[in-house]
Short mmCIF file of C-alpha atoms in Angstrom, two decimals:
data_model
loop_
_atom_site.label_atom_id
_atom_site.label_comp_id
_atom_site.label_asym_id
_atom_site.label_seq_id
_atom_site.Cartn_x
_atom_site.Cartn_y
_atom_site.Cartn_z
CA MET D 676 6.51 8.68 -29.96
CA ARG D 677 3.84 6.01 -30.40
CA VAL D 678 3.66 2.60 -28.81
CA LYS D 679 1.06 0.07 -29.88
CA VAL D 680 0.02 -2.53 -27.35
CA GLU D 681 -2.45 -5.29 -28.18
CA GLY D 682 -4.01 -8.05 -26.11
CA LEU D 683 -4.81 -6.05 -22.99
CA LYS D 684 -8.35 -7.40 -22.70
CA GLU D 685 -7.02 -10.94 -22.80
CA LEU D 686 -4.33 -10.00 -20.29
CA GLU D 687 -6.92 -8.47 -17.96
CA ALA D 688 -9.08 -11.59 -18.22
CA GLN D 689 -6.17 -13.83 -17.23
CA LEU D 690 -5.11 -11.52 -14.40
CA ALA D 691 -8.68 -11.66 -13.08
CA ARG D 692 -8.24 -15.41 -12.58
CA LEU D 693 -5.58 -14.64 -9.96
CA SER D 694 -5.72 -13.06 -6.55
CA LYS D 695 -4.70 -9.41 -6.52
CA GLY D 696 -1.42 -10.27 -4.83
CA ALA D 697 -0.58 -13.00 -7.33
CA ALA D 698 -1.46 -10.69 -10.23
CA ARG D 699 0.74 -7.90 -8.86
CA GLY D 700 3.57 -10.35 -8.26
CA ALA D 701 3.38 -11.68 -11.82
CA LEU D 702 3.39 -8.16 -13.27
CA ARG D 703 6.24 -7.08 -11.00
CA ARG D 704 8.46 -10.06 -11.83
CA ALA D 705 7.80 -9.76 -15.56
CA GLY D 706 8.46 -6.03 -15.57
CA VAL D 707 11.68 -6.17 -13.59
CA LYS D 708 13.05 -9.03 -15.70
CA SER D 709 12.09 -7.26 -18.93
CA LEU D 710 13.76 -3.98 -17.93
CA GLN D 711 17.12 -5.51 -16.93
CA PRO D 712 18.61 -5.47 -20.46
CA MET D 713 17.69 -1.79 -20.86
CA ALA D 714 19.32 -1.04 -17.51
CA GLU D 715 22.49 -2.75 -18.75
CA ILE D 716 22.48 -0.54 -21.85
CA ALA D 717 22.04 2.58 -19.69
CA ARG D 718 24.89 1.46 -17.42
CA GLY D 719 27.10 1.05 -20.48
CA LEU D 720 26.18 4.51 -21.76
CA ALA D 721 26.52 6.33 -18.43
CA PRO D 722 29.57 8.58 -18.09
CA LYS D 723 32.49 6.69 -16.60
CA ASP D 724 34.13 9.49 -14.60
CA THR D 725 33.57 7.69 -11.28
CA GLU D 726 31.41 4.65 -12.20
CA GLU D 727 29.12 5.80 -9.38
CA LEU D 728 26.31 6.79 -11.75
CA ALA D 729 26.51 3.60 -13.81
CA ASN D 730 26.56 1.44 -10.68
CA SER D 731 23.53 3.23 -9.28
CA ILE D 732 21.25 2.38 -12.23
CA THR D 733 18.67 -0.04 -10.93
CA VAL D 734 15.35 -1.64 -11.79
CA ALA D 735 12.52 -1.72 -9.27
CA ALA D 736 8.76 -2.16 -9.08
CA LYS D 737 6.04 -1.32 -6.62
CA ALA D 738 2.33 -1.96 -6.43
CA VAL D 739 0.24 1.14 -7.03
CA GLY D 740 -3.39 1.92 -6.65
CA GLY D 741 -3.68 0.13 -3.35
CA GLY D 742 -2.27 -0.07 0.07
CA ALA D 743 -1.14 3.27 1.40
CA GLU D 744 -2.61 5.51 -1.31
CA ILE D 745 -6.21 4.35 -1.18
CA GLY D 746 -8.23 5.61 1.74
CA LYS D 747 -5.87 8.37 2.89
CA ALA D 748 -8.18 11.10 1.62
CA GLU D 749 -11.17 9.50 3.34
CA PHE D 750 -9.22 9.08 6.58
CA GLY D 751 -8.15 12.74 6.49
CA ALA D 752 -11.66 13.96 5.69
CA VAL D 753 -13.12 12.18 8.71
CA MET D 754 -10.38 13.54 11.00
CA ARG D 755 -10.83 17.12 9.70
CA ALA D 756 -14.58 16.82 10.27
CA GLY D 757 -13.94 16.03 13.93
CA GLY D 758 -14.40 12.26 13.73
CA SER D 759 -12.55 9.79 15.90
CA LYS D 760 -9.57 7.75 14.79
CA GLY D 761 -11.77 4.66 14.82
CA GLU D 762 -14.24 6.33 12.45
CA ALA D 763 -11.38 7.49 10.23
CA ARG D 764 -9.92 3.96 10.11
CA ALA D 765 -13.36 2.61 9.18
CA ALA D 766 -13.58 5.13 6.31
CA LEU D 767 -10.11 4.09 5.16
CA ARG D 768 -11.07 0.39 5.21
CA ASP D 769 -14.31 1.09 3.35
CA ALA D 770 -12.40 2.96 0.62
CA ARG D 771 -9.92 0.10 0.26
CA ARG D 772 -12.71 -2.49 0.10
CA ALA D 773 -14.46 -0.45 -2.60
CA ALA D 774 -11.21 -0.25 -4.59
CA THR D 775 -10.67 -3.99 -4.24
CA ASP D 776 -14.23 -4.69 -5.37
CA ALA D 777 -13.70 -2.42 -8.37
CA GLY D 778 -10.58 -4.40 -9.27
CA ASN D 779 -8.20 -1.46 -8.93
CA LEU D 780 -5.39 -3.08 -6.96
CA SER D 781 -3.40 -4.99 -9.60
CA ALA D 782 -1.38 -2.11 -11.00
CA VAL D 783 2.40 -2.16 -10.84
CA GLU D 784 4.72 0.78 -11.38
CA LEU D 785 8.15 0.02 -12.86
CA TYR D 786 11.24 2.13 -12.45
CA MET D 787 14.58 1.97 -14.25
CA GLY D 788 17.23 4.58 -13.63
CA PRO D 789 19.65 5.90 -11.06
CA ALA D 790 18.79 4.87 -7.52
CA LYS D 791 17.87 7.58 -5.06
CA ALA D 792 21.01 9.60 -4.57
CA LYS D 793 22.74 9.67 -1.21
CA SER D 794 23.19 13.42 -1.44
CA LYS D 795 21.54 16.35 -3.18
CA GLN D 796 24.78 16.90 -5.12
CA ALA D 797 24.74 13.34 -6.49
CA ALA D 798 21.08 13.71 -7.53
CA ILE D 799 21.81 16.93 -9.37
CA LYS D 800 24.81 15.34 -11.08
CA ALA D 801 22.67 12.49 -12.44
CA VAL D 802 20.22 14.96 -13.98
CA VAL D 803 22.96 17.22 -15.35
CA GLN D 804 24.70 14.24 -16.94
CA GLU D 805 21.51 13.36 -18.83
CA PHE D 806 20.27 16.83 -19.77
CA GLY D 807 23.27 19.14 -19.42
CA SER D 808 23.44 22.57 -17.84
CA VAL D 809 24.64 26.06 -18.67
CA LYS D 810 28.18 24.94 -17.87
CA GLN D 811 28.13 21.34 -19.12
CA SER D 812 26.88 19.72 -22.28
CA PRO D 813 24.62 16.69 -21.84
CA GLN D 814 25.95 13.16 -21.80
CA PRO D 815 22.65 11.28 -22.11
CA TYR D 816 22.47 7.66 -21.06
CA MET D 817 18.80 7.02 -20.22
CA ARG D 818 17.11 8.31 -23.39
CA PRO D 819 19.58 6.56 -25.72
CA ALA D 820 19.01 3.32 -23.77
CA TRP D 821 15.24 3.74 -24.27
CA ASP D 822 15.65 4.57 -27.96
CA GLN D 823 17.90 1.57 -28.50
CA ASP D 824 15.85 -0.99 -26.58
CA ARG D 825 12.19 0.08 -26.54
CA GLU D 826 10.98 -2.30 -29.26
CA ALA D 827 12.83 -5.24 -27.73
CA LEU D 828 11.53 -4.25 -24.28
CA LEU D 829 7.92 -4.48 -25.43
CA GLY D 830 8.61 -7.90 -26.94
CA ARG D 831 10.26 -9.14 -23.74
CA LEU D 832 7.47 -7.71 -21.63
CA LYS D 833 4.83 -9.51 -23.68
CA VAL D 834 6.61 -12.86 -23.33
CA GLU D 835 7.44 -12.40 -19.64
CA ILE D 836 3.97 -11.26 -18.57
CA TRP D 837 2.29 -14.24 -20.21
CA ALA D 838 4.87 -16.64 -18.78
CA GLU D 839 4.43 -15.23 -15.26
CA ILE D 840 0.64 -15.34 -15.54
CA ARG D 841 0.73 -18.97 -16.69
CA LYS D 842 2.99 -19.90 -13.77
CA ALA D 843 0.77 -18.05 -11.30
CA ILE D 844 -2.39 -19.73 -12.66
CA VAL D 845 -0.76 -23.17 -12.39
CA ARG D 846 0.28 -22.41 -8.79
CA ALA D 847 -3.23 -21.19 -7.94
CA GLU D 848 -4.83 -24.29 -9.49
CA LYS D 849 -2.47 -26.58 -7.54
CA ARG D 850 -3.27 -24.72 -4.33
CA ALA D 851 -7.01 -25.01 -5.01
CA ALA D 852 -6.67 -28.74 -5.75
CA ARG D 853 -4.73 -29.29 -2.49
CA ALA D 854 -7.35 -27.35 -0.55
CA ALA D 855 -10.17 -29.34 -2.16
CA ALA D 856 -8.41 -32.63 -1.42
CA LYS D 857 -7.81 -31.57 2.17
CA ALA D 858 -11.46 -30.55 2.58
CA ALA D 859 -12.70 -33.82 1.07
CA GLY D 860 -10.37 -35.94 3.18
CA GLY D 861 -10.45 -34.06 6.39
#
């Protein structure tokens, strides 16, 4: 399968105009909104024996490349070397600052599929429904949803990302203007 994506340099340039949090928020909102139609298709294709699987299909996003992941290795290395917790926290902060300076904290990971199952049995059932087992033939719902909607998803994502970036830039410019007016007047 091949997917062609153009305009990433322009996208990166516009994201750089925003704070990391605003950039992540724009990407998250655009991604979640763009994936909703595919989730609806998957819900429609999911086996209807109990409706539990179809109702569990969700769309979510989380920031990656920052926060909890960055600095853990440095923290652990200092602690294993016999350093204090204060020294380990300083190493963690230094690693996060370096990642921020390198511009690595705007990534967003999107997820569309069954929510985390309440039991091991429900988790296994979701996988068996999609892929089958020795005793049951597959009843795929995720892959057919992807196959049916992938081209439209990329189109929606392109439109939504640019719309969210524009909104975020306008908000940032308004905030900067208010701050400048406050500084000049106060």
